[in-house]
mmCIF file of C-alpha atoms in Angstrom:
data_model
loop_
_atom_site.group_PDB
_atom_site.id
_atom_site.type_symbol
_atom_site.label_atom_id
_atom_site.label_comp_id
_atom_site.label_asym_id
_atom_site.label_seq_id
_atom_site.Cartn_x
_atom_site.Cartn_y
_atom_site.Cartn_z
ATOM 1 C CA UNK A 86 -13.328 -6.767 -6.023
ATOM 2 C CA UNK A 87 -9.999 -5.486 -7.243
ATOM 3 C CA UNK A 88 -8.276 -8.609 -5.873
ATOM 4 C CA UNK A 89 -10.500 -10.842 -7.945
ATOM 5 C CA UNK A 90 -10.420 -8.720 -11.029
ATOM 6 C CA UNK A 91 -7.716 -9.308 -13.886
ATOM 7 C CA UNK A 92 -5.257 -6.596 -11.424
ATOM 8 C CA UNK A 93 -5.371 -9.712 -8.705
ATOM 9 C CA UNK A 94 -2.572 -11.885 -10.237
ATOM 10 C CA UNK A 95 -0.525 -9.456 -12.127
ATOM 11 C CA UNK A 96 1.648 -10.334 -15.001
ATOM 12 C CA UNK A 97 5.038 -9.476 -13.164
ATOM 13 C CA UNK A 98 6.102 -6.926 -11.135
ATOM 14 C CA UNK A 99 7.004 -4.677 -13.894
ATOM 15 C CA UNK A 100 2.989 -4.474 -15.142
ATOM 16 C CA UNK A 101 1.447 -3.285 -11.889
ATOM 17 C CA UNK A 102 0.379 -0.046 -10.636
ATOM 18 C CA UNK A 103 1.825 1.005 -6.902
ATOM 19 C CA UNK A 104 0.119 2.659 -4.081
ATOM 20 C CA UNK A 105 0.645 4.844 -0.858
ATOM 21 C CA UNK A 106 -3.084 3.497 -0.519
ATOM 22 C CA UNK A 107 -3.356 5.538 2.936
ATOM 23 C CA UNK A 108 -4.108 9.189 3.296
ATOM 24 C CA UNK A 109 -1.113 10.850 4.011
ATOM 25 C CA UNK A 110 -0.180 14.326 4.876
ATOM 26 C CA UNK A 111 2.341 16.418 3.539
ATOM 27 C CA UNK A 112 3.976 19.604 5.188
ATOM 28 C CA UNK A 113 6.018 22.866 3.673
ATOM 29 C CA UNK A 114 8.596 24.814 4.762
ATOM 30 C CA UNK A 115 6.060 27.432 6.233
ATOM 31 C CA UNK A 116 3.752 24.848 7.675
ATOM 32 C CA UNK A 117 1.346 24.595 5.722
ATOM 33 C CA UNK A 118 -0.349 21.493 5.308
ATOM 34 C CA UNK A 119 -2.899 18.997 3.047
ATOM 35 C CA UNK A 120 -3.777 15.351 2.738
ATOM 36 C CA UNK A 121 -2.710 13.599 0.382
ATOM 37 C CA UNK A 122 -2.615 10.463 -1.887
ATOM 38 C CA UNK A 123 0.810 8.475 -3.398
ATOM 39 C CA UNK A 124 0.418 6.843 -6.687
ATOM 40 C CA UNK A 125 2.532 4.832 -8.490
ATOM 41 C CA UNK A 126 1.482 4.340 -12.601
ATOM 42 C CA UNK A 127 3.316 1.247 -14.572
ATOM 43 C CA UNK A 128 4.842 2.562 -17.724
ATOM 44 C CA UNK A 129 4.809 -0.713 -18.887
ATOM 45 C CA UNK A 130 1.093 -0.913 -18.436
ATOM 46 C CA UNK A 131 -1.056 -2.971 -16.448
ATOM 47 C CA UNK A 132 -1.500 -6.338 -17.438
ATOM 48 C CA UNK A 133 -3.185 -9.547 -15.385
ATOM 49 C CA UNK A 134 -2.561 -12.786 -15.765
ATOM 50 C CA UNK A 135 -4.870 -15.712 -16.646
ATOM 51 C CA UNK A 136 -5.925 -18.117 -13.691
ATOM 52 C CA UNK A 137 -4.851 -20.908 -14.924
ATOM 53 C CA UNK A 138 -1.380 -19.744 -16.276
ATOM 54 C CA UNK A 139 -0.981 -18.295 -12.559
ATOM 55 C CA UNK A 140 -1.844 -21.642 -10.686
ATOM 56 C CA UNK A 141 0.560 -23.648 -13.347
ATOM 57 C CA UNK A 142 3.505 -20.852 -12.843
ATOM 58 C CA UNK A 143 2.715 -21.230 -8.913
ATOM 59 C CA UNK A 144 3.925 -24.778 -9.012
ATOM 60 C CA UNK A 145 6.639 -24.359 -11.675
ATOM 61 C CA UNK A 146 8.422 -21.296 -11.249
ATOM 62 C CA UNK A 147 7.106 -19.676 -7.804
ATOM 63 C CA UNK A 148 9.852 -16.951 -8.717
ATOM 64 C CA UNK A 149 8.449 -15.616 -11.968
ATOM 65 C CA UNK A 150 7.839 -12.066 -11.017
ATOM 66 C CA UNK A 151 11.602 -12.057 -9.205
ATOM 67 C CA UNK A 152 12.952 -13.464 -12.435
ATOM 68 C CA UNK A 153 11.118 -11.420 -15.159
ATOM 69 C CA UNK A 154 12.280 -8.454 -13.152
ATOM 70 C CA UNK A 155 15.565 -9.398 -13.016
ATOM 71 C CA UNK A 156 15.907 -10.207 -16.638
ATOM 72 C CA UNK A 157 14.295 -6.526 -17.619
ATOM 73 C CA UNK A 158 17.003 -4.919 -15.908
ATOM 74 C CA UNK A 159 20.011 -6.871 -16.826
ATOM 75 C CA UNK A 160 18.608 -6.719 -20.659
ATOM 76 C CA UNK A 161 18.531 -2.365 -19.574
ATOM 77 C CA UNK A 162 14.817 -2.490 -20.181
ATOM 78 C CA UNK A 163 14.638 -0.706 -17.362
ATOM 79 C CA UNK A 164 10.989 -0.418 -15.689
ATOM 80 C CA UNK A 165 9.364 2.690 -14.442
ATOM 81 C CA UNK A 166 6.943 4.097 -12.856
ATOM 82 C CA UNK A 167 5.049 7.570 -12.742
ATOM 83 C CA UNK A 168 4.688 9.070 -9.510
ATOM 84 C CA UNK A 169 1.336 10.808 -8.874
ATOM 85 C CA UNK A 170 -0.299 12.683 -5.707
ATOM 86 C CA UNK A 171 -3.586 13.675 -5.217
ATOM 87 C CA UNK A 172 -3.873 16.905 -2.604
ATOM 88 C CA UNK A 173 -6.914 16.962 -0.878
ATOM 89 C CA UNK A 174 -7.037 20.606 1.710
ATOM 90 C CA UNK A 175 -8.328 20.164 5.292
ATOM 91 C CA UNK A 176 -11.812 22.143 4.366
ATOM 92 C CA UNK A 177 -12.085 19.566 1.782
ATOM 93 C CA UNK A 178 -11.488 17.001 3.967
ATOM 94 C CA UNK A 179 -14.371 17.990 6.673
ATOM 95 C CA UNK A 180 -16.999 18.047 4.041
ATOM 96 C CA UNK A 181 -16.001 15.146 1.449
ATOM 97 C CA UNK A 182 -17.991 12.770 1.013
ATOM 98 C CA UNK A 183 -16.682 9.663 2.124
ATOM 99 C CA UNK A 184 -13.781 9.237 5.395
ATOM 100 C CA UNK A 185 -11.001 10.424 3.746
ATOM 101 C CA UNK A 186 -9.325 8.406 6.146
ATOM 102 C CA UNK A 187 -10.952 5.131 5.167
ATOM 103 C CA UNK A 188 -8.173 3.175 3.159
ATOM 104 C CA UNK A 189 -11.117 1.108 1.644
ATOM 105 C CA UNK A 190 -12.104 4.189 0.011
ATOM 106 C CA UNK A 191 -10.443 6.366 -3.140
ATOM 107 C CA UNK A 192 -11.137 9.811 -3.874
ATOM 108 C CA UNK A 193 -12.215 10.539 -7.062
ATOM 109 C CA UNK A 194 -10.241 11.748 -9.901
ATOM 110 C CA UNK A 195 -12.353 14.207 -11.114
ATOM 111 C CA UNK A 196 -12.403 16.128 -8.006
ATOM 112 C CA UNK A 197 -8.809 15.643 -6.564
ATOM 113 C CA UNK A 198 -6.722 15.123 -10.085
ATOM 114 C CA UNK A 199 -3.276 13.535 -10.475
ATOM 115 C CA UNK A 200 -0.518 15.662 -9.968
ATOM 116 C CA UNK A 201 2.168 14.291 -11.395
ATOM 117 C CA UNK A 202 5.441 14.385 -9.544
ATOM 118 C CA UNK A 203 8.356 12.293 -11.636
ATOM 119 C CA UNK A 204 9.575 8.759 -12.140
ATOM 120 C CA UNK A 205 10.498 5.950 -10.369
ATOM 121 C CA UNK A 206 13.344 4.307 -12.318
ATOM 122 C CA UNK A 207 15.121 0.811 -11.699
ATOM 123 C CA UNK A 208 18.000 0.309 -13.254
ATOM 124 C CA UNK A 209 20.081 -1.486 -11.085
ATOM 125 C CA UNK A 210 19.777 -5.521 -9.968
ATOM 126 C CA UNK A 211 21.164 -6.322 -6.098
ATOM 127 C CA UNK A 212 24.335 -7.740 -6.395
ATOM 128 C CA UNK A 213 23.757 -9.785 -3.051
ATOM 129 C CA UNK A 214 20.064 -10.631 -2.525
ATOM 130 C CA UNK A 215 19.835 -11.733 0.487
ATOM 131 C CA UNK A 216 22.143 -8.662 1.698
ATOM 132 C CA UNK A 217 20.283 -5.996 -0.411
ATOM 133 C CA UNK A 218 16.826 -7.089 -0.159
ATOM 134 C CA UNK A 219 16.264 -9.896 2.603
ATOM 135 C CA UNK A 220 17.253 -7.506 4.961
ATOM 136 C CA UNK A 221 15.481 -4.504 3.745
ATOM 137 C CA UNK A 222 13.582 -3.174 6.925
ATOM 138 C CA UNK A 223 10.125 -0.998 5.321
ATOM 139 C CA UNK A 224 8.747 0.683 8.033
ATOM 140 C CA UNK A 225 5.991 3.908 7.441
ATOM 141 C CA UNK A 226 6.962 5.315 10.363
ATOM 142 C CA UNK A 227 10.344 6.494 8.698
ATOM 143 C CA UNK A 228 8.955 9.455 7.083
ATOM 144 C CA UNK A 229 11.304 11.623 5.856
ATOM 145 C CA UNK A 230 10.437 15.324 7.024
ATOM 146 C CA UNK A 231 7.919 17.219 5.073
ATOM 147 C CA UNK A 232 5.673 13.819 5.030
ATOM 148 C CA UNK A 233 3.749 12.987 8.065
ATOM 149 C CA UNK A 234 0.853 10.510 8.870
ATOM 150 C CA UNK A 235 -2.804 11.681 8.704
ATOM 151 C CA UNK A 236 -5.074 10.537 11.198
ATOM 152 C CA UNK A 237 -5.795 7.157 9.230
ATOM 153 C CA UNK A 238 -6.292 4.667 11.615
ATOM 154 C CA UNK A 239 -5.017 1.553 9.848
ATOM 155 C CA UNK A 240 -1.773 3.705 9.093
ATOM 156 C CA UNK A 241 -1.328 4.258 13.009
ATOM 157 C CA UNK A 242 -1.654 0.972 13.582
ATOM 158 C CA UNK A 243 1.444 0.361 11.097
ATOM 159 C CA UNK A 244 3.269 2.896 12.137
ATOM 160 C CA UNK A 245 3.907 0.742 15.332
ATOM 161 C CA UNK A 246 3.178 -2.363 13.646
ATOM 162 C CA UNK A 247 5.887 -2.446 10.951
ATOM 163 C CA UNK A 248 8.643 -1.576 13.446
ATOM 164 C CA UNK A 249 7.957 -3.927 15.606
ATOM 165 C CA UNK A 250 8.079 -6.704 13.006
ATOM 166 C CA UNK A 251 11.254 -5.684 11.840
ATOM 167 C CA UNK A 252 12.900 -5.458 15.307
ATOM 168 C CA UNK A 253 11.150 -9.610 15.681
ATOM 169 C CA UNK A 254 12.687 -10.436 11.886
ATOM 170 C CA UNK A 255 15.829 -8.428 12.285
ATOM 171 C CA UNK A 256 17.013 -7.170 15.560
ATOM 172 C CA UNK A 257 17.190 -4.080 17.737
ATOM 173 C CA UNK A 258 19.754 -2.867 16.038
ATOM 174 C CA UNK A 259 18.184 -4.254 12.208
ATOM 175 C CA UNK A 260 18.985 0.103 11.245
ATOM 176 C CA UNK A 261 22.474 -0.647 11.171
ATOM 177 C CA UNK A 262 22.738 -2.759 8.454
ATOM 178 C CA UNK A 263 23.484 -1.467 5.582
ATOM 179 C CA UNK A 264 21.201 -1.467 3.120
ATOM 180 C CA UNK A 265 18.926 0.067 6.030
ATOM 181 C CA UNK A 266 21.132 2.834 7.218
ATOM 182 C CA UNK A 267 21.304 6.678 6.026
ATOM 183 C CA UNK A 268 22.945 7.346 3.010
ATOM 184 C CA UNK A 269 26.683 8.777 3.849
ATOM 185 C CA UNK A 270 25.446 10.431 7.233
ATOM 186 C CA UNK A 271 26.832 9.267 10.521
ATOM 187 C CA UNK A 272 23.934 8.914 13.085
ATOM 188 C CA UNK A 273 24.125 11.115 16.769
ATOM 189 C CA UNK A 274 21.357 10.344 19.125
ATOM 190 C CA UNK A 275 20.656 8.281 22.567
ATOM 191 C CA UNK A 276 19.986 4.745 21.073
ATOM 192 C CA UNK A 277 22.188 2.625 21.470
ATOM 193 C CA UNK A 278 23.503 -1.062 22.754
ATOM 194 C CA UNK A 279 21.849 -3.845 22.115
ATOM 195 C CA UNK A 280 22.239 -7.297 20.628
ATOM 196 C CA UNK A 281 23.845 -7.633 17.307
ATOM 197 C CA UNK A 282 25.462 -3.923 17.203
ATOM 198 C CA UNK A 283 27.933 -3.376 14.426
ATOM 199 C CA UNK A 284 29.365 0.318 14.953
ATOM 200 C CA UNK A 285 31.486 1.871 17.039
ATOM 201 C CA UNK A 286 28.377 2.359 19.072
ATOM 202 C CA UNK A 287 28.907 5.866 18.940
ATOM 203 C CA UNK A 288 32.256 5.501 21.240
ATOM 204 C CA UNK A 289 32.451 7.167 24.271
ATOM 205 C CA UNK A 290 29.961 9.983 23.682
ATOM 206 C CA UNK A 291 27.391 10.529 26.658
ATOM 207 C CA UNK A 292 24.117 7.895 26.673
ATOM 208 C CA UNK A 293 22.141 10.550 28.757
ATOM 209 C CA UNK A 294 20.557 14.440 27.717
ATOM 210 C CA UNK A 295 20.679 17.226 28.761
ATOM 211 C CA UNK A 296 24.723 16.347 29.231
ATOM 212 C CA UNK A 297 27.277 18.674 29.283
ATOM 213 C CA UNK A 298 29.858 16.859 26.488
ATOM 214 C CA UNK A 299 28.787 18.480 23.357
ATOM 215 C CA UNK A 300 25.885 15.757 22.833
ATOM 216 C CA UNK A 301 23.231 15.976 20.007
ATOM 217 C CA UNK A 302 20.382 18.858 20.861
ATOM 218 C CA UNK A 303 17.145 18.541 19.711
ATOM 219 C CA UNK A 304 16.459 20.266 16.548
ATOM 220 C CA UNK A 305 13.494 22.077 16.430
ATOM 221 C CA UNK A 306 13.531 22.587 12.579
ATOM 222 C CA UNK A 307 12.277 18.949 12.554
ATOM 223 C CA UNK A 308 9.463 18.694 15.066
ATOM 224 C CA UNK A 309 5.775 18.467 13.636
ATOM 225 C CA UNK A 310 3.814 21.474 12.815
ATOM 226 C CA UNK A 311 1.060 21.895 15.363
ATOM 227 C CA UNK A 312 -2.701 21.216 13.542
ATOM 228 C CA UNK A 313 -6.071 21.976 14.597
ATOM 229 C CA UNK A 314 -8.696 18.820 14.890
ATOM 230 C CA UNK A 315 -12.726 19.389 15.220
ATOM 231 C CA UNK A 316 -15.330 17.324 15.565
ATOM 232 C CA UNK A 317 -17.130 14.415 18.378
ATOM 233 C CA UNK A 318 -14.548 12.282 19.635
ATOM 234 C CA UNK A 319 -16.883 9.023 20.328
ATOM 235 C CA UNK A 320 -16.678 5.254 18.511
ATOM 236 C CA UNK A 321 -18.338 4.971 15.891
ATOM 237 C CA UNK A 322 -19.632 1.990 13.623
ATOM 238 C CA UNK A 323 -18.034 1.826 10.336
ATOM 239 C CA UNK A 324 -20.253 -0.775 8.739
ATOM 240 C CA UNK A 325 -22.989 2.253 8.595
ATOM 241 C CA UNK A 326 -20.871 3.984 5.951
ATOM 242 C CA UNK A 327 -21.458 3.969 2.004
ATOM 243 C CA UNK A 328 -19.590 0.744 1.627
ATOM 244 C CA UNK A 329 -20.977 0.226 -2.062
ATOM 245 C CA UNK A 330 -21.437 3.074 -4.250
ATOM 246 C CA UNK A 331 -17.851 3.329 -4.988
ATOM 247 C CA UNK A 332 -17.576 -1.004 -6.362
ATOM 248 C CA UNK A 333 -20.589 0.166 -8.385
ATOM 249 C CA UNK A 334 -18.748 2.432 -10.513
ATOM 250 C CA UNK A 335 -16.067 0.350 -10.596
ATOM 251 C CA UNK A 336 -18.366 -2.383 -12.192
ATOM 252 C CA UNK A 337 -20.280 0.081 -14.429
ATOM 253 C CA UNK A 338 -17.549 2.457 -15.332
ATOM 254 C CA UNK A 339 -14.273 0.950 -14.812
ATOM 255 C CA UNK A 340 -14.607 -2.780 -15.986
ATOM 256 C CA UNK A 341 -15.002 -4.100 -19.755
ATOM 257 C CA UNK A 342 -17.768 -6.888 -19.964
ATOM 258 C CA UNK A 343 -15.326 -9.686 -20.590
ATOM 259 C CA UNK A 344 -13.157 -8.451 -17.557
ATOM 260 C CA UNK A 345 -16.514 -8.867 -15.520
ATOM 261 C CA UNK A 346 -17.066 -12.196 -16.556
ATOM 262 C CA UNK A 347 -13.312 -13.327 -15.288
ATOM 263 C CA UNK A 348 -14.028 -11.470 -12.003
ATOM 264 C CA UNK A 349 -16.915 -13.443 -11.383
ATOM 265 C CA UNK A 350 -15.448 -16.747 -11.965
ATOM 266 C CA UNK A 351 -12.668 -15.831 -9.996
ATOM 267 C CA UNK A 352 -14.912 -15.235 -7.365
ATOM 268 C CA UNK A 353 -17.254 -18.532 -8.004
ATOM 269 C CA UNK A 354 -14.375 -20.655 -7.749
ATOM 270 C CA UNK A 355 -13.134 -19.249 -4.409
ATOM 271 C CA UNK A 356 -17.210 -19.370 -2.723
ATOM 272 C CA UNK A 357 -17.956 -23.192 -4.258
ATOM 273 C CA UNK A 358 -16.846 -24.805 -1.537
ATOM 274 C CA UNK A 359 -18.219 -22.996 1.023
ATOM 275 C CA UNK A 360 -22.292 -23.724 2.771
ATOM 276 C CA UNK A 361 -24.859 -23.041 0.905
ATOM 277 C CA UNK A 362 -26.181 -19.948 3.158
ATOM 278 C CA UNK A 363 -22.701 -17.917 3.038
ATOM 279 C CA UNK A 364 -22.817 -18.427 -0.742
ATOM 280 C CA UNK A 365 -26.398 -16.529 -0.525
ATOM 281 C CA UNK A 366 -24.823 -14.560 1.515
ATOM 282 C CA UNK A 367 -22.349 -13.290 -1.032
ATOM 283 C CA UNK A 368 -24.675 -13.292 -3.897
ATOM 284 C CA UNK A 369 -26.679 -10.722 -1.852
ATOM 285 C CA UNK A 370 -23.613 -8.558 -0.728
ATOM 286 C CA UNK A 371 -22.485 -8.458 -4.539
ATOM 287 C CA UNK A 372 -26.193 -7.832 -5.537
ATOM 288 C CA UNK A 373 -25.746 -5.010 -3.700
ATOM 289 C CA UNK A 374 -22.466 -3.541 -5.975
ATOM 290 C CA UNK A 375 -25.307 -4.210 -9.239
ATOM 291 C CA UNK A 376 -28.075 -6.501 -9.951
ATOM 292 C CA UNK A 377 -26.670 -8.032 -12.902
ATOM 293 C CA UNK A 378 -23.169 -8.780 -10.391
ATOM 294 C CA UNK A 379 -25.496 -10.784 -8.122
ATOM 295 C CA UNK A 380 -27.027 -12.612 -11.320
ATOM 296 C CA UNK A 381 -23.843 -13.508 -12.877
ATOM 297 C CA UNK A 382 -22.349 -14.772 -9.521
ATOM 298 C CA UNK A 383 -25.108 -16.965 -9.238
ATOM 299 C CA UNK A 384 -25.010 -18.247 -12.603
ATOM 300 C CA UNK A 385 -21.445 -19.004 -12.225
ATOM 301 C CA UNK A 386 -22.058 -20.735 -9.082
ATOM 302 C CA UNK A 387 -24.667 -22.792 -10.698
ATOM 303 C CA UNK A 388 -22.557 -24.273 -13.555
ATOM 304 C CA UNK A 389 -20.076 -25.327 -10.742
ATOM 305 C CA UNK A 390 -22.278 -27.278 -9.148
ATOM 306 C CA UNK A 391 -23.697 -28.559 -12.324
ATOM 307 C CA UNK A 392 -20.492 -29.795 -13.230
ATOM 308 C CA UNK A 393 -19.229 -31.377 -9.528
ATOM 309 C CA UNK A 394 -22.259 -33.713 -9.845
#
């Protein structure tokens, strides 16, 4: 629903919300732990654009959202962005309502508020983009320590996922260039070799631990806190779970009318072309969000027709 809503095709890069979107899990200096939620607010507001102004920008400038970033900047309208958590304890987590795991689900304000954290600022343009931001290797699996995964599946699946698609797109060694490498710190561990390395490859330091030439030790400051786990371990089937309560308040609670309407033509126009039975078919799942979604979706698929005749 969100993707078909006026937050689909935002209005730049500068009028759209960010976030973590999975359940994270972060860790203090005594090891104590929650879950938690990253979110990323627009200061600039949130602001959609029109389908029709997005399909004529697609084919005239496919760069818009580059460009009106860019031109922010350089003008020192700087964007920004508020950064919020959510905190959600491991008690909570056993008995909430939902799987706090499941990234198609949100926990609700009201019960886990926003804790705000600071801003996200950028004030600075890349001076080489293809250096600076071509080569930019995101990967959630470089956590920095205090932040750890949570047992989200889709996240696990990324945290091998992301690297490997950045060793396919980059190369072994993609950490070494530097827009990807640690900020002023000189790297000591076993990794090394490889096509397209660009140090000194660590010179003649040993390649093998335990060694006896003064090589890196593990640092036990920065392994992961042992945590306890409860529960079945068995598969389970997902499509069971409350997959509609939450896109009902969303339509009753969150949407105007007239942002409705735009969702549901958005929507029409993507199911026209499809057989007649998955078109029931999505009537009936929408239906399911709110009566009146099911009506208007079939209204609007009505008038399509009406008017391909």
């Amino acid at each position: 629903m969100i993707v078909f809503s006026d937050r689909g095709i935002p209005n730049g890069f500068r009028r759209m919300n960010g976030y973590g979107s999975h359940t994270f899990k972060l860790v203090n200096a005594t090891e104590n732990a929650v879950y938690c939620k990253f979110h990323y607010k627009s200061d600039q507001g949130v602001e959609g654009l029109p389908t029709d102004v997005a399909a004529q920008l697609a084919g005239t400038n496919p760069d818009y959202s580059i460009q009106d970033l860019y031109r922010a900047i350089e003008s020192k309208q700087y964007p920004s962005w508020t950064f919020y958590i959510q905190v959600m304890t491991f008690e909570q987590a056993e008995k909430f309502q939902f799987n706090p795991f499941d990234l198609t689900k949100v926990w609700p304000h009201a019960e886990y508020p926003l804790i705000r954290v600071g801003k996200i600022v950028l004030n600075r343009n890349p001076v080489n983009y293809f250096a600076q931001v071509e080569q930019l290797a995101f990967n959630p699996a470089q956590m920095i320590p205090g932040i750890e995964p949570s047992p989200d599946k889709m996240l696990h699946g990324r945290l091998f996922a992301y690297g490997d698609t950045q060793r396919y797109r980059l190369g072994v060694n993609h950490l070494q260039i530097p827009v990807n490498c640690p900020y002023k710190t000189r790297v000591k561990n076993y990794q090394r070799d490889g096509l397209m390395t660009v140090t000194d490859n660590q010179g003649g330091a040993p390649n093998y631990w335990p060694n006896s030439f003064s090589g890196p030790e593990p640092n036990p400051a920065f392994s992961d806190p042992s945590f306890k786990v409860s529960g079945d371990v068995a598969r389970y089937n997902s499509t069971n779970e409350d997959n509609f309560s939450q896109p009902t308040i969303m339509w009753t609670k969150v949407l105007k009318e007239d942002e409705r309407e735009r969702m549901v033509d958005n929507i029409a126009g993507h199911v026209i072309n499809a057989q007649d039975f998955l078109q029931e078919r999505t009537i009936t799942m929408f239906g399911k969000v709110h009566r009146d979604f099911g009506e208007m979706l079939r209204e609007a698929l009505n008038k399509l027709k009406a008017t391909t005749r």
